[in-house]
Short mmCIF file of C-alpha atoms and ligand atoms in Angstrom, two decimals:
data_model
loop_
_atom_site.label_atom_id
_atom_site.label_comp_id
_atom_site.label_asym_id
_atom_site.label_seq_id
_atom_site.Cartn_x
_atom_site.Cartn_y
_atom_site.Cartn_z
CA MET X 245 64.47 18.53 62.84
CA ALA X 246 64.11 21.54 65.17
CA PRO X 247 64.41 24.91 63.44
CA MET X 248 67.90 26.39 63.64
CA PRO X 249 68.08 29.70 65.53
CA VAL X 250 69.20 32.49 63.19
CA SER X 251 71.60 35.29 63.79
CA ASP X 252 72.17 38.58 61.89
CA ILE X 253 75.95 38.48 62.62
CA LYS X 254 77.97 37.46 59.56
CA VAL X 255 81.09 35.60 60.62
CA GLY X 256 81.90 33.80 57.36
CA HIS X 257 83.11 30.21 57.39
CA ILE X 258 84.80 29.12 60.61
CA ASP X 259 87.03 26.07 60.17
CA ASP X 260 86.83 23.56 62.99
CA VAL X 261 90.43 23.39 64.29
CA GLN X 262 90.21 19.68 65.27
CA GLU X 263 89.20 18.84 61.70
CA LEU X 264 92.14 20.96 60.36
CA ARG X 265 94.38 19.03 62.62
CA LYS X 266 93.00 15.67 61.43
CA SER X 267 93.78 16.64 57.85
CA LYS X 268 97.54 16.71 58.85
CA SER X 269 98.06 19.68 56.54
CA SER X 270 100.99 21.96 57.52
CA HIS X 271 99.02 24.90 56.09
CA VAL X 272 97.33 27.29 58.54
CA PRO X 273 94.43 29.18 57.02
CA GLU X 274 94.89 32.91 56.80
CA ARG X 275 92.13 33.71 59.31
CA PHE X 276 94.12 32.12 62.07
CA ILE X 277 97.41 33.91 61.30
CA ARG X 278 97.96 36.80 63.65
CA ASP X 279 99.56 40.16 62.88
CA THR X 280 103.29 40.05 63.78
CA THR X 281 102.72 42.18 66.95
CA GLU X 282 100.30 39.62 68.32
CA ARG X 283 102.24 36.42 67.59
CA PRO X 284 103.60 34.40 70.58
CA LYS X 285 107.30 34.13 71.12
CA PHE X 286 108.71 30.79 72.08
CA ASP X 287 112.25 31.73 73.26
CA LYS X 288 113.81 29.76 76.07
CA ASP X 289 113.67 32.76 78.38
CA ILE X 290 109.95 32.53 78.54
CA VAL X 291 109.66 28.85 78.88
CA SER X 292 112.25 28.46 81.62
CA SER X 293 111.05 31.54 83.51
CA THR X 294 111.39 31.07 87.28
CA ASN X 295 108.85 33.82 87.81
CA SER X 296 105.84 31.52 88.55
CA ILE X 297 102.45 32.38 89.89
CA PRO X 298 101.87 31.92 93.66
CA VAL X 299 100.51 28.77 95.24
CA ILE X 300 97.96 28.89 98.06
CA ASP X 301 97.55 25.89 100.38
CA LEU X 302 93.90 25.93 101.13
CA SER X 303 94.24 23.41 103.98
CA LYS X 304 95.97 26.19 105.90
CA LEU X 305 92.84 28.27 105.62
CA PHE X 306 90.37 25.45 106.14
CA LYS X 307 92.03 23.85 109.17
CA GLY X 308 95.36 25.54 109.90
CA ASN X 309 96.27 26.97 113.29
CA LYS X 310 96.01 30.75 113.78
CA ASP X 311 99.62 31.48 112.55
CA GLU X 312 99.16 29.25 109.47
CA PHE X 313 95.83 30.90 108.74
CA LEU X 314 97.19 34.42 109.01
CA ASN X 315 100.28 33.57 107.00
CA GLU X 316 98.19 32.11 104.17
CA ILE X 317 95.83 35.09 104.20
CA LEU X 318 98.92 37.24 103.71
CA ASN X 319 99.98 35.04 100.82
CA LEU X 320 96.54 35.47 99.34
CA THR X 321 96.68 39.25 99.67
CA VAL X 322 100.07 39.34 97.87
CA SER X 323 98.80 36.92 95.23
CA CYS X 324 95.73 38.95 94.51
CA GLN X 325 97.51 42.31 94.66
CA GLU X 326 100.57 41.48 92.65
CA TRP X 327 99.47 38.68 90.40
CA GLY X 328 95.71 38.44 90.09
CA PHE X 329 96.42 34.70 89.48
CA PHE X 330 97.31 31.85 91.86
CA GLN X 331 97.08 28.08 92.05
CA VAL X 332 95.28 26.36 94.92
CA ILE X 333 96.39 23.02 96.33
CA ASN X 334 94.69 20.94 99.01
CA HIS X 335 91.39 22.47 97.82
CA GLY X 336 89.31 19.59 99.09
CA ILE X 337 87.75 18.60 95.71
CA ASP X 338 88.12 14.86 95.07
CA VAL X 339 90.84 14.16 92.50
CA GLU X 340 88.54 11.44 91.01
CA LEU X 341 86.00 14.22 90.20
CA LEU X 342 88.70 16.30 88.51
CA ASN X 343 89.65 13.24 86.48
CA SER X 344 86.02 12.49 85.60
CA ILE X 345 85.26 15.97 84.31
CA GLU X 346 88.40 15.88 82.24
CA LYS X 347 87.38 12.47 80.85
CA VAL X 348 83.91 13.49 79.82
CA ALA X 349 85.16 16.74 78.32
CA LEU X 350 87.71 14.78 76.21
CA GLU X 351 85.11 12.22 75.22
CA PHE X 352 82.86 15.09 74.06
CA PHE X 353 85.56 16.76 71.95
CA MET X 354 86.56 13.41 70.48
CA MET X 355 83.09 12.78 69.06
CA PRO X 356 82.55 13.23 65.31
CA LEU X 357 81.95 16.87 64.27
CA GLU X 358 78.34 16.13 63.24
CA GLU X 359 77.60 14.97 66.79
CA LYS X 360 79.14 18.07 68.37
CA GLN X 361 77.35 20.33 65.88
CA LYS X 362 73.98 19.23 67.34
CA TYR X 363 74.81 21.78 70.03
CA PRO X 364 75.86 24.81 67.97
CA MET X 365 77.08 28.05 69.40
CA ILE X 366 75.13 30.51 67.26
CA PRO X 367 77.23 33.61 66.32
CA GLY X 368 76.64 36.31 68.92
CA THR X 369 75.78 33.80 71.64
CA VAL X 370 78.07 32.10 74.13
CA GLN X 371 76.62 28.67 74.89
CA GLY X 372 77.21 25.44 72.90
CA TYR X 373 79.94 24.12 70.66
CA GLY X 374 81.97 26.49 68.44
CA GLN X 375 83.89 29.75 68.72
CA ALA X 376 82.63 32.52 70.95
CA PHE X 377 83.37 36.24 70.54
CA VAL X 378 83.51 36.22 66.69
CA PHE X 379 81.47 39.13 65.31
CA SER X 380 82.78 39.75 61.73
CA GLU X 381 84.20 37.99 58.69
CA ASP X 382 87.59 39.68 58.95
CA GLN X 383 88.16 38.96 62.66
CA LYS X 384 91.13 36.69 63.38
CA LEU X 385 90.14 33.31 64.79
CA ASP X 386 91.53 31.43 67.80
CA TRP X 387 93.05 27.93 67.37
CA CYS X 388 90.48 26.54 69.81
CA ASN X 389 87.14 24.70 69.98
CA MET X 390 84.91 25.72 72.84
CA PHE X 391 81.94 24.16 74.51
CA ALA X 392 80.16 26.37 77.04
CA LEU X 393 77.07 26.07 79.24
CA GLY X 394 75.23 28.35 81.64
CA LEU X 395 74.71 26.53 84.97
CA GLU X 396 73.28 28.87 87.62
CA PRO X 397 70.81 30.39 88.09
CA HIS X 398 68.80 27.67 86.30
CA TYR X 399 67.11 30.14 83.88
CA THR X 400 70.54 30.59 82.19
CA ARG X 401 70.39 26.94 81.05
CA ASN X 402 69.47 25.95 77.56
CA PRO X 403 68.51 22.23 77.87
CA LYS X 404 68.87 21.69 74.13
CA LEU X 405 72.62 22.38 74.48
CA TRP X 406 73.25 19.66 77.09
CA PRO X 407 74.83 16.77 75.30
CA THR X 408 73.32 13.32 75.57
CA LYS X 409 76.71 11.75 74.78
CA PRO X 410 78.80 10.75 76.63
CA SER X 411 75.88 9.51 78.76
CA ASN X 412 77.52 10.63 82.00
CA PHE X 413 78.36 14.14 80.71
CA SER X 414 75.49 16.10 82.38
CA GLY X 415 75.72 14.21 85.72
CA THR X 416 79.44 14.79 85.92
CA VAL X 417 79.12 18.54 85.05
CA GLU X 418 76.45 18.89 87.74
CA GLU X 419 78.57 17.25 90.41
CA TYR X 420 81.69 19.16 89.36
CA SER X 421 79.85 22.43 89.32
CA ARG X 422 78.46 21.96 92.81
CA GLU X 423 81.99 21.40 94.18
CA ILE X 424 83.49 24.32 92.28
CA ARG X 425 80.66 26.61 93.51
CA LYS X 426 81.51 25.67 97.14
CA LEU X 427 85.18 26.41 96.39
CA CYS X 428 84.30 29.86 94.88
CA LYS X 429 82.18 30.77 97.96
CA ASN X 430 85.07 29.81 100.20
CA LEU X 431 87.62 31.71 98.18
CA LEU X 432 85.48 34.79 98.20
CA LYS X 433 85.20 34.53 101.96
CA TYR X 434 88.97 34.45 102.34
CA ILE X 435 89.39 37.21 99.77
CA ALA X 436 87.03 39.37 101.88
CA ILE X 437 89.12 38.57 105.03
CA SER X 438 92.30 39.57 103.10
CA LEU X 439 90.63 42.95 102.47
CA ASN X 440 89.62 43.43 106.09
CA LEU X 441 86.04 43.16 105.13
CA ASN X 442 83.25 41.05 106.61
CA ASP X 443 83.74 37.46 105.37
CA ASP X 444 80.22 37.27 103.93
CA VAL X 445 80.35 40.59 102.04
CA PHE X 446 80.52 39.04 98.54
CA GLU X 447 78.13 36.14 99.33
CA GLU X 448 75.52 38.66 100.55
CA MET X 449 75.98 41.00 97.63
CA PHE X 450 75.99 38.38 94.82
CA GLY X 451 72.43 36.90 95.23
CA VAL X 452 72.09 33.55 93.50
CA ALA X 453 75.54 33.80 91.83
CA LEU X 454 75.92 33.25 88.09
CA GLN X 455 77.99 30.25 87.14
CA ALA X 456 79.02 28.98 83.69
CA VAL X 457 81.46 26.41 82.48
CA ARG X 458 83.58 26.56 79.34
CA MET X 459 85.66 23.70 78.05
CA ASN X 460 88.48 24.74 75.72
CA TYR X 461 90.14 22.27 73.41
CA TYR X 462 93.36 23.38 71.65
CA PRO X 463 94.56 20.84 69.07
CA ALA X 464 98.26 20.77 68.22
CA CYS X 465 98.98 23.36 65.58
CA PRO X 466 101.61 23.06 62.78
CA ARG X 467 102.64 26.68 63.34
CA PRO X 468 102.18 27.69 66.98
CA ASP X 469 104.34 30.73 66.33
CA LEU X 470 101.67 32.20 63.96
CA VAL X 471 98.50 31.61 65.93
CA LEU X 472 96.88 32.08 69.34
CA GLY X 473 94.86 29.39 71.18
CA LEU X 474 92.81 32.09 72.89
CA SER X 475 93.05 35.86 72.39
CA PRO X 476 94.34 38.04 75.24
CA HIS X 477 91.49 38.98 77.59
CA SER X 478 90.53 39.49 81.22
CA ASP X 479 87.57 37.52 82.54
CA GLY X 480 84.22 39.27 83.16
CA SER X 481 83.54 37.13 86.20
CA ALA X 482 84.24 37.84 89.90
CA LEU X 483 86.44 34.74 90.08
CA THR X 484 87.49 32.11 87.52
CA VAL X 485 88.54 28.59 88.32
CA LEU X 486 90.61 26.88 85.64
CA GLN X 487 91.52 23.18 85.49
CA GLN X 488 94.36 22.29 83.13
CA GLY X 489 94.25 18.82 81.57
CA LYS X 490 96.59 16.25 83.21
CA GLY X 491 99.93 15.98 81.50
CA ASN X 492 99.09 18.79 79.06
CA SER X 493 101.76 21.10 77.72
CA VAL X 494 101.97 24.67 79.09
CA GLY X 495 99.55 26.89 77.25
CA LEU X 496 98.14 29.49 79.61
CA GLN X 497 100.16 32.70 79.80
CA ILE X 498 99.57 35.79 81.90
CA LEU X 499 100.72 39.30 81.24
CA LYS X 500 102.94 40.57 84.03
CA ASP X 501 105.16 43.65 83.79
CA ASN X 502 104.74 43.58 80.05
CA SER X 503 105.95 39.93 79.71
CA TRP X 504 103.94 36.81 79.05
CA ILE X 505 104.52 34.37 81.93
CA PRO X 506 103.58 30.73 81.38
CA VAL X 507 101.47 29.03 84.10
CA GLN X 508 103.17 25.70 84.78
CA PRO X 509 100.47 23.05 85.59
CA ILE X 510 100.73 21.51 89.08
CA PRO X 511 99.05 18.07 89.20
CA ASP X 512 95.57 18.28 90.75
CA ALA X 513 95.90 22.04 91.53
CA LEU X 514 93.38 24.54 90.21
CA VAL X 515 94.28 27.95 88.78
CA ILE X 516 92.29 30.84 90.20
CA ASN X 517 92.08 34.29 88.70
CA ILE X 518 90.55 37.59 89.74
CA GLY X 519 87.94 38.78 87.26
CA ASP X 520 86.80 42.26 86.26
CA THR X 521 84.02 42.25 88.90
CA ILE X 522 86.36 41.92 91.84
CA GLU X 523 88.62 44.64 90.28
CA VAL X 524 85.63 46.99 90.34
CA LEU X 525 84.41 45.98 93.82
CA THR X 526 87.89 46.48 95.30
CA ASN X 527 88.33 49.78 93.48
CA GLY X 528 91.33 48.32 91.63
CA ARG X 529 93.18 47.02 94.69
CA TYR X 530 92.87 43.50 93.22
CA LYS X 531 93.12 43.61 89.46
CA SER X 532 91.88 41.27 86.74
CA VAL X 533 94.95 40.22 84.73
CA GLU X 534 95.19 39.83 81.02
CA HIS X 535 95.89 36.26 79.90
CA ARG X 536 95.90 34.20 76.74
CA ALA X 537 96.51 30.58 75.59
CA VAL X 538 99.17 29.50 73.10
CA THR X 539 99.26 26.22 71.24
CA HIS X 540 101.81 23.44 70.85
CA GLN X 541 103.21 21.85 67.62
CA GLU X 542 102.64 18.24 68.74
CA LYS X 543 100.42 18.24 71.81
CA ASP X 544 96.73 18.92 72.22
CA ARG X 545 95.59 20.78 75.34
CA LEU X 546 92.31 20.91 77.31
CA SER X 547 91.17 23.41 79.90
CA ILE X 548 87.96 23.46 81.93
CA VAL X 549 87.02 26.89 83.06
CA THR X 550 84.31 28.02 85.53
CA PHE X 551 83.16 31.62 85.65
CA TYR X 552 81.53 32.71 88.92
CA ALA X 553 79.87 36.11 89.10
CA PRO X 554 77.08 38.09 90.81
CA CYS X 555 73.55 37.51 89.51
CA TYR X 556 72.36 39.73 86.64
CA GLU X 557 70.11 41.92 88.87
CA ILE X 558 72.96 43.12 91.11
CA GLU X 559 74.12 46.70 90.95
CA LEU X 560 77.82 46.94 91.49
CA GLY X 561 80.44 49.56 92.27
CA PRO X 562 83.48 49.92 94.45
CA ILE X 563 82.90 48.89 98.05
CA PRO X 564 82.86 52.18 100.11
CA GLU X 565 85.50 50.91 102.64
CA LEU X 566 87.97 50.55 99.74
CA VAL X 567 87.54 54.09 98.45
CA ASN X 568 89.39 56.99 100.16
CA GLU X 569 91.48 60.03 99.46
CA ASN X 570 94.51 57.82 98.58
CA ASN X 571 92.40 55.61 96.36
CA LEU X 572 89.72 57.72 94.71
CA CYS X 573 86.72 55.99 93.11
CA LYS X 574 87.81 54.58 89.77
CA TYR X 575 84.68 52.78 88.57
CA ARG X 576 81.09 53.85 88.22
CA ARG X 577 78.06 51.87 89.45
CA TYR X 578 76.44 49.54 86.97
CA ASN X 579 74.24 46.47 86.73
CA HIS X 580 76.02 43.10 86.30
CA GLY X 581 73.50 41.99 83.69
CA GLU X 582 74.49 45.06 81.56
CA TYR X 583 78.16 44.22 81.98
CA SER X 584 77.62 40.57 81.00
CA LYS X 585 75.78 41.69 77.92
CA HIS X 586 78.59 44.15 77.09
CA TYR X 587 81.20 41.45 77.67
CA VAL X 588 79.66 38.75 75.49
CA THR X 589 78.84 41.10 72.62
CA ASN X 590 82.42 42.32 72.13
CA LYS X 591 85.50 40.52 70.90
CA LEU X 592 88.20 39.52 73.41
CA GLN X 593 90.62 42.40 73.38
CA GLY X 594 92.88 42.57 76.46
CA LYS X 595 91.25 44.60 79.23
CA LYS X 596 89.25 46.80 76.85
CA THR X 597 85.84 45.48 78.09
CA LEU X 598 86.39 46.96 81.53
CA GLU X 599 86.55 50.47 79.97
CA PHE X 600 82.74 50.11 80.32
CA ALA X 601 83.03 50.77 84.05
CA LYS X 602 86.00 53.13 84.28
CA ILE X 603 85.57 56.68 85.43
CA LYS X 604 87.75 58.84 83.25
CA PRO X 605 90.54 60.48 85.30
CA ASP X 606 89.46 64.11 84.59
CA SER X 607 85.71 63.60 85.10
CA GLY X 608 85.89 64.90 88.68
CA SER X 609 85.25 61.66 90.61
CA GLU X 610 84.56 61.85 94.29
CA TYR X 611 84.91 59.35 97.09
C1 LIG A 139 81.97 31.59 75.98
O1 LIG A 139 81.48 32.06 77.17
C2 LIG A 139 82.19 32.80 77.96
O2 LIG A 139 83.34 33.01 77.73
C3 LIG A 139 81.58 33.40 79.09
C4 LIG A 139 80.21 33.21 79.22
C5 LIG A 139 79.58 32.92 80.31
C6 LIG A 139 78.16 32.77 80.34
C7 LIG A 139 77.49 31.68 79.81
C8 LIG A 139 78.17 30.59 79.05
C9 LIG A 139 76.05 31.46 79.99
C10 LIG A 139 75.48 32.22 81.14
C11 LIG A 139 75.89 33.62 81.17
C12 LIG A 139 77.44 33.85 81.12
C13 LIG A 139 77.62 35.21 80.46
C14 LIG A 139 78.04 33.92 82.56
C15 LIG A 139 82.39 34.07 80.01
O3 LIG A 139 81.91 34.44 81.19
C16 LIG A 139 82.35 35.58 81.85
C17 LIG A 139 81.89 36.80 81.31
C18 LIG A 139 81.10 37.39 82.26
C19 LIG A 139 80.39 38.74 82.16
C20 LIG A 139 81.07 36.56 83.37
O4 LIG A 139 80.44 36.81 84.35
O5 LIG A 139 81.80 35.53 83.15
O1 LIG A 140 92.83 27.56 78.34
C1 LIG A 140 93.37 28.38 79.10
O2 LIG A 140 94.39 28.12 79.73
C2 LIG A 140 92.79 29.76 79.21
C3 LIG A 140 91.30 29.74 79.25
C4 LIG A 140 90.73 31.09 79.56
O3 LIG A 140 91.37 32.04 79.88
C5 LIG A 140 89.23 31.30 79.51
O4 LIG A 140 88.55 30.32 79.13
O5 LIG A 140 88.75 32.36 79.87
FE1 LIG A 141 90.16 33.70 80.73
#
């Protein structure tokens, strides 16, 4: 057997939540039980909220007439400025491919634990099967199993972590990732237009963009009121594309005006969110928004998430055209590799990771 990589980080025993679920016990282990202030509320007001995230019809941007194009760019501006989250419809990705990635992801999570553990996520790393962002024995755990892989550039890949079962897993991930990459490039082009910038500004800046996929499986939980599926966080990426499993319960929630708003799945739509990198590049005009996942008492949930970001070598900072006397420079310049390292070596904690880049208000920033 190949030697197991070792880690100095002591995380204690992490229960596999699918195995807990299989045991049918109504007991939730202490490490998953959140402090009262962090627990989700399930009152009707939240569930029936009419305040839902915007929808962008990408066909209007791909092939609409001039009026349709400009109107949808305006929708995009408002979505990015006021929500940081939107769903895209008519995105051009074959529905069969969306179904296939969901199928192979589910087949993977349904395999016996011993099979999945052949691809372990070593504490302190972010690829493979397990729980990421756990750094100590007393840290609360998320009610979630993750499987994550680096995709691009190729040197981020660890071939030992690519599952051999199901047999079409790798091929499907490759095909899906190619399509999602094209979508990200197009979205960044339209986001640049919405900011009155050259449409290729992000593409030129990003180099061979970083891309990673994370599959999140949230089994039903006997006490959804006590646990979180995924801790509140913003994404470190430039853009994130999230596919919610077909027919799944609502689980994703975003923080808006101090309330958690559920994201109602739209069949075959994809959820897009602005990550920390776009917040920095736009000098805060478009903000990354804190979000989390909650669980359901009877239903399991799956999400397939792609992170798209500049390559590690890129130095980033607010784009000069977006800094002026009314919007002073809020973030320092830094290297994206450093930010990635900072992001993946800290626990998920709201928007705290972005403190890394913030210029403190009284430090005499200039524009
Ligand atoms: C569990 O993983 C993550 O949540 C995650 C990690 C992404 C990555 C890989 C799985 C391998 C290649 C590197 C990379 C760090 C992109 C989140 O990704 C966010 C965090 C940053 C930073 C980012 O760019 O996307
Ligand atoms: O599963 C979800 O809906 C949220 C996933 C998420 O935010 C993430 O993986 O970063
Ligand atoms: Fe996220």
